[in-house]
Short mmCIF file of C-alpha atoms in Angstrom, two decimals:
data_model
loop_
_atom_site.label_atom_id
_atom_site.label_comp_id
_atom_site.label_asym_id
_atom_site.label_seq_id
_atom_site.Cartn_x
_atom_site.Cartn_y
_atom_site.Cartn_z
CA MET A 1 -8.01 -14.98 40.35
CA LYS A 2 -11.13 -14.37 38.85
CA THR A 3 -10.05 -12.58 36.09
CA MET A 4 -7.38 -15.20 35.26
CA HIS A 5 -10.20 -17.91 35.04
CA ILE A 6 -12.05 -15.75 32.73
CA THR A 7 -9.14 -15.22 30.35
CA LEU A 8 -8.34 -18.87 30.78
CA GLY A 9 -11.80 -19.83 29.63
CA ALA A 10 -11.69 -17.50 27.09
CA ALA A 11 -8.52 -18.58 25.54
CA LEU A 12 -9.61 -22.24 25.75
CA LEU A 13 -13.20 -21.21 23.77
CA SER A 14 -10.76 -19.43 21.21
CA CYS A 15 -8.67 -22.63 21.02
CA SER A 16 -11.87 -25.15 20.60
CA ALA A 17 -13.08 -22.84 18.14
CA LEU A 18 -9.79 -22.68 16.02
CA THR A 19 -9.59 -26.53 16.21
CA ALA A 20 -13.24 -26.85 14.96
CA GLN A 21 -12.75 -24.51 12.54
CA ALA A 22 -9.48 -26.54 11.20
CA ALA A 23 -11.59 -29.60 10.78
CA ASP A 24 -11.38 -30.38 6.98
CA ALA A 25 -11.26 -26.70 6.32
CA ASN A 26 -10.62 -25.45 2.58
CA LEU A 27 -9.21 -21.68 2.61
CA HIS A 28 -9.82 -20.57 -0.73
CA PHE A 29 -7.00 -17.93 -1.08
CA ILE A 30 -7.12 -15.32 -3.97
CA MET A 31 -3.66 -14.08 -5.07
CA CYS A 32 -3.85 -11.12 -7.16
CA GLY A 33 -1.13 -10.56 -9.86
CA GLY A 34 -1.43 -13.77 -11.62
CA GLU A 35 1.39 -15.40 -9.99
CA VAL A 36 2.33 -16.75 -6.64
CA ARG A 37 5.69 -15.72 -5.22
CA GLU A 38 8.10 -18.52 -3.76
CA ALA A 39 8.46 -16.59 -0.35
CA ASP A 40 4.29 -17.08 -0.19
CA GLN A 41 4.14 -20.32 -1.48
CA ALA A 42 6.76 -21.64 1.40
CA VAL A 43 4.50 -19.86 4.18
CA VAL A 44 1.32 -21.37 2.61
CA ASP A 45 3.05 -25.03 2.59
CA GLN A 46 4.28 -24.85 6.21
CA PHE A 47 0.83 -23.70 7.41
CA ILE A 48 -1.03 -26.70 5.64
CA ALA A 49 1.86 -28.79 7.25
CA ASP A 50 1.17 -27.36 10.71
CA HIS A 51 -2.56 -27.94 10.60
CA GLU A 52 -3.78 -31.35 9.86
CA GLY A 53 -7.19 -31.38 7.83
CA VAL A 54 -6.38 -27.99 6.19
CA THR A 55 -6.16 -27.31 2.67
CA VAL A 56 -5.59 -23.94 0.90
CA ASN A 57 -6.81 -23.43 -2.38
CA LEU A 58 -4.46 -20.89 -3.74
CA GLU A 59 -5.56 -19.19 -6.97
CA ALA A 60 -3.57 -16.68 -8.96
CA VAL A 61 -5.63 -14.33 -10.70
CA PRO A 62 -4.23 -11.57 -13.18
CA TRP A 63 -4.85 -8.03 -11.57
CA GLY A 64 -7.46 -6.84 -14.49
CA THR A 65 -9.95 -9.30 -13.17
CA CYS A 66 -8.88 -10.28 -9.59
CA GLN A 67 -10.37 -7.69 -7.52
CA ASP A 68 -13.76 -7.69 -9.20
CA LYS A 69 -13.83 -11.67 -8.89
CA SER A 70 -13.35 -11.44 -5.01
CA LEU A 71 -15.86 -8.81 -4.83
CA THR A 72 -18.22 -10.90 -6.81
CA LEU A 73 -17.59 -13.96 -4.76
CA ALA A 74 -18.24 -12.06 -1.50
CA ALA A 75 -21.15 -10.25 -2.70
CA ALA A 76 -22.60 -13.40 -3.84
CA GLY A 77 -22.42 -15.11 -0.34
CA ASP A 78 -19.35 -17.14 -1.32
CA PRO A 79 -16.57 -15.17 -0.43
CA PRO A 80 -13.00 -16.39 -0.43
CA SER A 81 -11.36 -16.94 3.03
CA ILE A 82 -8.54 -14.58 2.05
CA ALA A 83 -7.29 -12.52 -0.64
CA TYR A 84 -3.96 -10.64 -1.37
CA MET A 85 -5.25 -7.30 -3.21
CA GLY A 86 -4.67 -3.81 -3.62
CA SER A 87 -4.99 -1.75 -0.48
CA ARG A 88 -7.07 0.67 -2.49
CA THR A 89 -9.83 -1.44 -2.27
CA LEU A 90 -10.64 -1.59 1.67
CA ARG A 91 -12.85 1.26 2.10
CA GLN A 92 -15.04 -0.39 -0.46
CA LEU A 93 -14.68 -3.96 1.07
CA ALA A 94 -15.30 -2.40 4.49
CA ASN A 95 -18.34 0.06 3.72
CA ASN A 96 -20.14 -3.31 2.33
CA ASP A 97 -19.39 -5.43 5.34
CA LEU A 98 -17.57 -8.07 3.17
CA ILE A 99 -14.13 -8.14 5.29
CA VAL A 100 -13.41 -8.18 9.01
CA PRO A 101 -10.57 -5.89 10.86
CA ALA A 102 -7.01 -6.98 10.53
CA ASN A 103 -5.63 -8.56 13.90
CA ILE A 104 -2.15 -6.82 13.78
CA ASP A 105 0.16 -7.30 16.58
CA PRO A 106 0.86 -4.02 17.94
CA GLU A 107 4.39 -4.86 18.26
CA THR A 108 5.14 -5.58 14.62
CA PRO A 109 7.50 -2.78 13.42
CA PHE A 110 6.19 -1.29 10.28
CA GLN A 111 7.79 1.39 8.77
CA ASP A 112 6.36 4.77 9.53
CA GLY A 113 3.11 5.45 7.77
CA VAL A 114 2.50 2.15 6.32
CA LEU A 115 -0.45 1.21 8.72
CA ASN A 116 -1.78 4.56 7.16
CA THR A 117 -2.45 2.82 3.91
CA VAL A 118 -4.61 0.12 5.23
CA THR A 119 -6.60 2.30 7.82
CA ILE A 120 -9.63 3.84 7.66
CA GLU A 121 -10.87 6.20 10.82
CA GLY A 122 -8.40 4.27 13.26
CA THR A 123 -9.21 0.92 12.07
CA ALA A 124 -6.66 -1.33 10.16
CA TRP A 125 -8.63 -3.48 7.43
CA GLY A 126 -5.73 -5.42 5.93
CA TYR A 127 -2.46 -6.72 6.39
CA PRO A 128 0.17 -4.76 4.43
CA HIS A 129 2.40 -6.97 2.56
CA ALA A 130 3.97 -5.48 -0.60
CA PHE A 131 5.03 -1.65 -0.53
CA SER A 132 6.30 0.84 -2.84
CA THR A 133 7.97 4.42 -2.71
CA LYS A 134 9.17 6.73 -5.35
CA ALA A 135 12.08 8.91 -5.87
CA LEU A 136 13.43 11.03 -8.67
CA TYR A 137 15.75 9.58 -11.44
CA LEU A 138 18.10 11.67 -13.30
CA ASN A 139 19.90 11.33 -16.35
CA CYS A 140 23.38 12.80 -15.82
CA ASP A 141 24.74 12.36 -19.28
CA LEU A 142 21.74 14.99 -20.40
CA ILE A 143 22.37 17.10 -17.54
CA GLU A 144 25.98 17.36 -17.84
CA ALA A 145 25.67 17.88 -21.54
CA SER A 146 23.64 21.02 -20.85
CA GLY A 147 26.64 22.24 -18.76
CA GLN A 148 25.05 21.77 -15.49
CA GLU A 149 26.41 19.34 -12.53
CA CYS A 150 24.47 16.52 -12.04
CA ALA A 151 23.64 16.76 -8.50
CA ALA A 152 20.43 15.93 -6.53
CA PRO A 153 18.04 18.93 -6.54
CA ALA A 154 17.17 19.39 -3.01
CA THR A 155 13.98 21.92 -3.14
CA TRP A 156 11.51 22.54 -6.35
CA ASP A 157 13.22 25.55 -7.30
CA ASP A 158 16.44 23.69 -7.67
CA MET A 159 14.47 20.94 -9.87
CA TYR A 160 12.94 23.55 -11.93
CA ALA A 161 16.33 25.47 -12.49
CA LEU A 162 17.86 22.31 -13.62
CA ALA A 163 15.17 21.26 -15.94
CA LYS A 164 15.10 24.71 -17.39
CA GLY A 165 19.05 24.42 -18.06
CA VAL A 166 18.37 21.15 -19.83
CA VAL A 167 15.52 22.74 -22.20
CA ASP A 168 18.07 25.78 -22.77
CA ASN A 169 20.90 24.17 -23.85
CA THR A 170 19.71 20.64 -25.24
CA ASP A 171 17.36 19.43 -27.58
CA ALA A 172 15.63 17.46 -24.49
CA ALA A 173 12.86 18.24 -21.96
CA GLY A 174 13.71 18.54 -18.67
CA VAL A 175 11.30 16.54 -16.84
CA GLY A 176 8.48 14.07 -17.83
CA LEU A 177 5.30 14.71 -16.41
CA ALA A 178 2.22 12.25 -16.12
CA GLY A 179 -1.13 13.73 -17.13
CA LYS A 180 -3.12 11.01 -19.00
CA ASP A 181 -6.37 9.51 -17.79
CA PHE A 182 -5.02 6.62 -15.47
CA ASP A 183 -4.09 6.25 -11.82
CA ASN A 184 -0.54 7.21 -11.69
CA THR A 185 -1.39 10.69 -12.96
CA MET A 186 -2.63 10.90 -9.35
CA HIS A 187 0.25 9.45 -8.00
CA GLN A 188 2.84 11.23 -9.70
CA PHE A 189 1.06 14.78 -8.41
CA LEU A 190 0.59 13.13 -4.76
CA ASN A 191 4.63 12.46 -4.72
CA TYR A 192 5.05 16.39 -4.89
CA LEU A 193 1.95 17.26 -2.73
CA TYR A 194 3.41 14.95 0.17
CA SER A 195 6.81 16.56 -0.36
CA ASN A 196 4.82 19.87 0.35
CA GLY A 197 3.28 18.87 3.74
CA GLY A 198 -0.08 18.06 1.89
CA VAL A 199 -2.72 15.81 3.41
CA VAL A 200 -5.62 14.25 1.10
CA ILE A 201 -7.78 12.42 3.81
CA ASP A 202 -6.99 12.24 7.58
CA SER A 203 -6.68 8.66 8.40
CA ALA A 204 -7.79 9.21 12.01
CA THR A 205 -11.05 11.13 11.17
CA GLY A 206 -11.65 10.79 7.61
CA GLU A 207 -11.87 14.36 7.01
CA ASN A 208 -10.92 15.76 3.60
CA MET A 209 -7.78 17.96 3.80
CA LEU A 210 -7.26 18.18 0.10
CA ASP A 211 -8.37 21.94 -0.31
CA SER A 212 -5.22 23.63 1.21
CA GLN A 213 -2.29 25.92 0.46
CA GLN A 214 0.06 23.22 0.31
CA THR A 215 -2.37 21.59 -2.53
CA ARG A 216 -2.23 24.90 -4.55
CA GLU A 217 1.53 25.37 -4.28
CA THR A 218 1.84 21.87 -5.45
CA LEU A 219 -0.50 22.56 -8.45
CA GLU A 220 1.18 25.85 -9.13
CA PHE A 221 4.49 23.98 -9.16
CA TYR A 222 3.15 21.34 -11.63
CA GLY A 223 1.97 23.94 -13.98
CA LYS A 224 5.16 25.19 -13.95
CA LEU A 225 6.60 22.47 -14.89
CA VAL A 226 4.61 22.20 -17.75
CA ASP A 227 7.00 24.79 -19.56
CA VAL A 228 10.33 22.56 -19.09
CA ALA A 229 8.51 19.15 -19.69
CA GLN A 230 7.67 16.93 -22.76
CA ASP A 231 5.28 17.93 -25.39
CA GLY A 232 1.48 17.22 -24.57
CA PRO A 233 1.87 15.73 -20.97
CA THR A 234 -1.97 14.66 -20.90
CA ALA A 235 -1.03 11.91 -23.40
CA TRP A 236 1.53 10.40 -21.26
CA GLU A 237 1.65 7.90 -18.15
CA ARG A 238 4.25 6.95 -16.07
CA ASP A 239 5.41 3.78 -18.02
CA GLN A 240 5.92 6.00 -21.13
CA LEU A 241 8.24 8.26 -19.52
CA LYS A 242 10.57 5.68 -18.77
CA ASP A 243 10.77 4.86 -22.53
CA LEU A 244 11.47 8.87 -23.04
CA PHE A 245 13.99 8.76 -20.44
CA ASN A 246 15.48 5.46 -22.16
CA ASP A 247 15.63 7.72 -25.54
CA GLY A 248 17.32 10.60 -24.06
CA GLN A 249 14.31 12.66 -24.04
CA ILE A 250 13.43 13.77 -20.80
CA ALA A 251 16.23 14.19 -18.13
CA MET A 252 14.24 13.75 -15.03
CA TYR A 253 11.28 11.87 -13.82
CA VAL A 254 9.65 10.08 -10.81
CA SER A 255 9.31 6.33 -10.26
CA GLY A 256 9.76 3.24 -8.20
CA PRO A 257 12.81 1.36 -7.22
CA TRP A 258 12.14 -1.10 -10.28
CA GLY A 259 12.83 1.78 -12.52
CA TYR A 260 16.72 1.28 -12.12
CA GLY A 261 16.95 -1.80 -13.80
CA GLN A 262 14.59 -1.01 -16.54
CA HIS A 263 16.65 1.90 -17.70
CA ASN A 264 19.28 1.47 -20.65
CA GLU A 265 22.86 0.42 -19.26
CA ASP A 266 24.66 2.95 -20.91
CA ILE A 267 22.84 5.86 -19.12
CA ASN A 268 24.50 7.55 -16.46
CA GLN A 269 21.70 7.73 -14.01
CA LEU A 270 21.52 9.20 -10.63
CA VAL A 271 18.34 8.72 -7.86
CA ALA A 272 17.32 11.19 -5.53
CA PRO A 273 14.70 11.82 -3.31
CA VAL A 274 11.71 13.67 -4.65
CA PRO A 275 12.40 17.74 -4.07
CA ALA A 276 10.82 19.48 -1.09
CA GLY A 277 8.43 21.97 -1.80
CA PRO A 278 7.93 25.36 0.33
CA SER A 279 5.64 23.79 2.93
CA GLY A 280 7.38 20.52 3.64
CA GLU A 281 10.32 18.11 3.17
CA SER A 282 11.01 15.40 0.86
CA GLY A 283 8.27 12.61 0.65
CA THR A 284 6.93 9.96 -1.18
CA ILE A 285 3.59 8.40 -1.71
CA LEU A 286 3.22 5.27 0.27
CA ILE A 287 1.38 2.60 -1.67
CA THR A 288 0.52 -1.24 -0.44
CA ASP A 289 -1.32 -4.30 -1.23
CA SER A 290 -2.45 -6.05 1.63
CA ILE A 291 -3.79 -9.25 2.55
CA VAL A 292 -7.44 -9.08 3.71
CA VAL A 293 -9.87 -11.80 5.63
CA PHE A 294 -13.23 -12.11 4.17
CA LYS A 295 -16.26 -12.24 6.25
CA GLY A 296 -18.43 -15.28 6.24
CA SER A 297 -16.36 -18.02 5.07
CA GLY A 298 -16.36 -20.10 8.43
CA HIS A 299 -12.56 -19.95 8.37
CA GLU A 300 -11.96 -16.28 9.68
CA ASP A 301 -9.58 -17.46 12.55
CA LEU A 302 -7.63 -19.78 10.41
CA ALA A 303 -7.40 -17.07 7.64
CA HIS A 304 -6.20 -14.46 10.34
CA GLU A 305 -3.22 -17.06 11.32
CA LEU A 306 -2.17 -17.31 7.91
CA ALA A 307 -2.35 -13.51 7.14
CA GLN A 308 -0.42 -12.88 10.24
CA ARG A 309 2.23 -15.75 9.12
CA ILE A 310 2.69 -14.23 5.71
CA THR A 311 3.03 -10.63 6.62
CA SER A 312 5.65 -10.99 9.42
CA GLY A 313 9.14 -11.83 10.50
CA ASP A 314 11.26 -13.81 7.99
CA SER A 315 8.33 -14.64 5.71
CA GLN A 316 7.89 -11.07 5.01
CA TYR A 317 11.39 -10.54 4.65
CA ASP A 318 12.00 -13.09 2.06
CA LEU A 319 9.12 -11.70 -0.20
CA ASP A 320 10.67 -8.02 0.17
CA SER A 321 14.17 -8.87 -0.72
CA SER A 322 13.53 -11.36 -3.38
CA TRP A 323 10.85 -9.17 -5.07
CA GLY A 324 12.79 -5.91 -4.78
CA LEU A 325 10.21 -4.30 -2.68
CA THR A 326 10.73 -1.07 -0.31
CA PRO A 327 11.06 -2.71 2.93
CA ILE A 328 7.62 -2.81 4.74
CA LEU A 329 9.01 -3.76 8.07
CA ASP A 330 12.06 -2.11 10.30
CA TYR A 331 14.23 -5.27 9.70
CA ALA A 332 17.24 -3.66 11.72
CA ALA A 333 14.72 -3.03 14.51
CA MET A 334 14.12 -7.18 14.34
CA GLY A 335 17.76 -7.74 14.52
CA LYS A 336 18.45 -8.50 10.87
CA THR A 337 22.06 -7.58 9.46
CA ASP A 338 23.38 -7.57 5.95
CA LEU A 339 19.91 -5.65 4.93
CA TYR A 340 19.20 -5.61 1.32
CA TYR A 341 18.37 -2.02 1.08
CA ALA A 342 21.10 -0.41 3.13
CA ASP A 343 23.11 0.96 0.17
CA GLY A 344 22.89 1.51 -3.51
CA ILE A 345 19.86 3.30 -4.43
CA TRP A 346 17.71 2.25 -1.78
CA PRO A 347 18.17 5.07 0.91
CA ASN A 348 16.66 7.28 -1.50
CA PHE A 349 13.34 5.04 -1.40
CA THR A 350 13.57 4.64 2.39
CA ALA A 351 14.67 7.92 3.87
CA THR A 352 11.25 9.73 2.77
CA ILE A 353 9.10 7.05 4.24
CA SER A 354 8.38 8.66 7.45
CA THR A 355 7.27 11.94 5.75
CA GLY A 356 5.44 10.24 3.01
CA GLY A 357 1.39 9.90 2.89
CA PRO A 358 -0.76 7.15 1.71
CA GLU A 359 -2.57 6.37 -1.43
CA PRO A 360 -5.89 7.74 -0.24
CA LEU A 361 -8.89 5.19 0.76
CA VAL A 362 -12.16 6.05 -0.64
CA GLU A 363 -14.96 3.55 -1.74
CA ASP A 364 -14.63 4.44 -5.51
CA PHE A 365 -11.29 4.68 -6.59
CA LYS A 366 -12.25 5.51 -10.33
CA SER A 367 -13.94 8.73 -8.67
CA LEU A 368 -10.85 9.78 -6.62
CA GLN A 369 -8.66 9.46 -9.66
CA SER A 370 -10.89 11.68 -11.81
CA VAL A 371 -10.53 14.18 -8.77
CA PHE A 372 -6.80 14.01 -9.51
CA THR A 373 -6.66 13.89 -13.22
CA ASN A 374 -9.21 16.74 -13.54
CA MET A 375 -7.30 19.09 -11.43
CA VAL A 376 -3.93 17.89 -13.18
CA GLN A 377 -5.14 18.11 -16.46
CA GLY A 378 -6.89 21.30 -15.69
CA ILE A 379 -3.59 22.86 -15.03
CA ILE A 380 -1.91 21.31 -17.73
CA LEU A 381 -3.91 22.90 -20.19
CA LYS A 382 -4.41 26.24 -18.46
CA ASP A 383 -8.14 25.58 -18.36
CA ASP A 384 -8.62 27.36 -15.01
CA THR A 385 -6.71 28.91 -12.18
CA VAL A 386 -4.75 27.20 -9.40
CA ASP A 387 -7.28 28.60 -6.51
CA ASN A 388 -10.49 27.04 -8.69
CA LEU A 389 -8.91 23.92 -9.62
CA VAL A 390 -8.18 22.89 -5.97
CA THR A 391 -11.57 24.42 -4.89
CA ILE A 392 -13.28 22.24 -7.22
CA ALA A 393 -11.20 18.92 -6.48
CA GLY A 394 -11.99 19.52 -2.83
CA GLU A 395 -15.87 19.41 -3.60
CA GLU A 396 -15.40 16.71 -5.79
CA LEU A 397 -13.68 14.61 -3.07
CA ASP A 398 -16.36 15.43 -0.84
CA GLU A 399 -18.73 13.52 -3.08
CA ALA A 400 -16.29 10.81 -3.50
CA LEU A 401 -16.20 10.21 0.22
#
């Protein structure tokens, strides 16, 4: 009985605190991306309706300036109450004591691995809200013109053989490689690394795991693909590969589900999971944006409640389905039927979630990006051996951590 009284007392105090916060509270909600999605606006409107005296200043800010603005406000002692931003910022925010941990309901049925995209050494710092995975796109017209069957390659060896057949028998390149000094060069490499059982940072311990046999095998394969890729991969990033694909100049490249609708309608395209390496099974990079609750706004409890509402149940499903995102929750486990991702190209983007890995969380994302860009460009340009490049990358990651 004593425990029950304490629990009830704590609940009453919590309720009182929330009521006090709600009195004439104005939550500043920064939404990165420059627009407010209809599904998110509906949740905010209902939240306001349910809390007398509460207003939400919902400010949509373009990606280019949004995250810096949130950081600047917080560092100046005038933090937003809540923000939607890239999960890649979480370690920087957490290390500088600018945000509070997320109060995620342990019963929330996130897809396998999603929480790893917001977790640092066992603590979740954001509420995952937008999710993407990657798959391999194939131009069947080019592949068949090379005298080969257009079938999904299951392994790296299969993929290389298919690409080489295109190079040997057509004027096109077999595969598009991203090697430019840009974040999706790292993302492209990680799709292959995670398809080879590799790990970058252990999310539970924070240990650097990059210097491994799996990374060496992946970098060696990336270097091998250069021989069947477009000219000068270091000048290309992923969105430009889409243009090469549309122009019939490459037969394959890796991209997200949005790619399908960006390709020319007259291309006979096939979508397949990223092929498996010798030490793993088909995987993908898992990238999320998340809702974060800032420290010191005076409205943390209200901000947590809004974050929970906007990232769960019907609210999250409405966002995922209307925006064409990879499903962030296991909606079948929640009892939903006629799922938008049950057929078509979607199984290629959902089947590898459980074997995928997160975008690594470090305080300085530019430093992380450089670790991978230096390694990938080194093998593309044949500047050094695989062993040396991976060893150096591991050392550079230690410094970034």
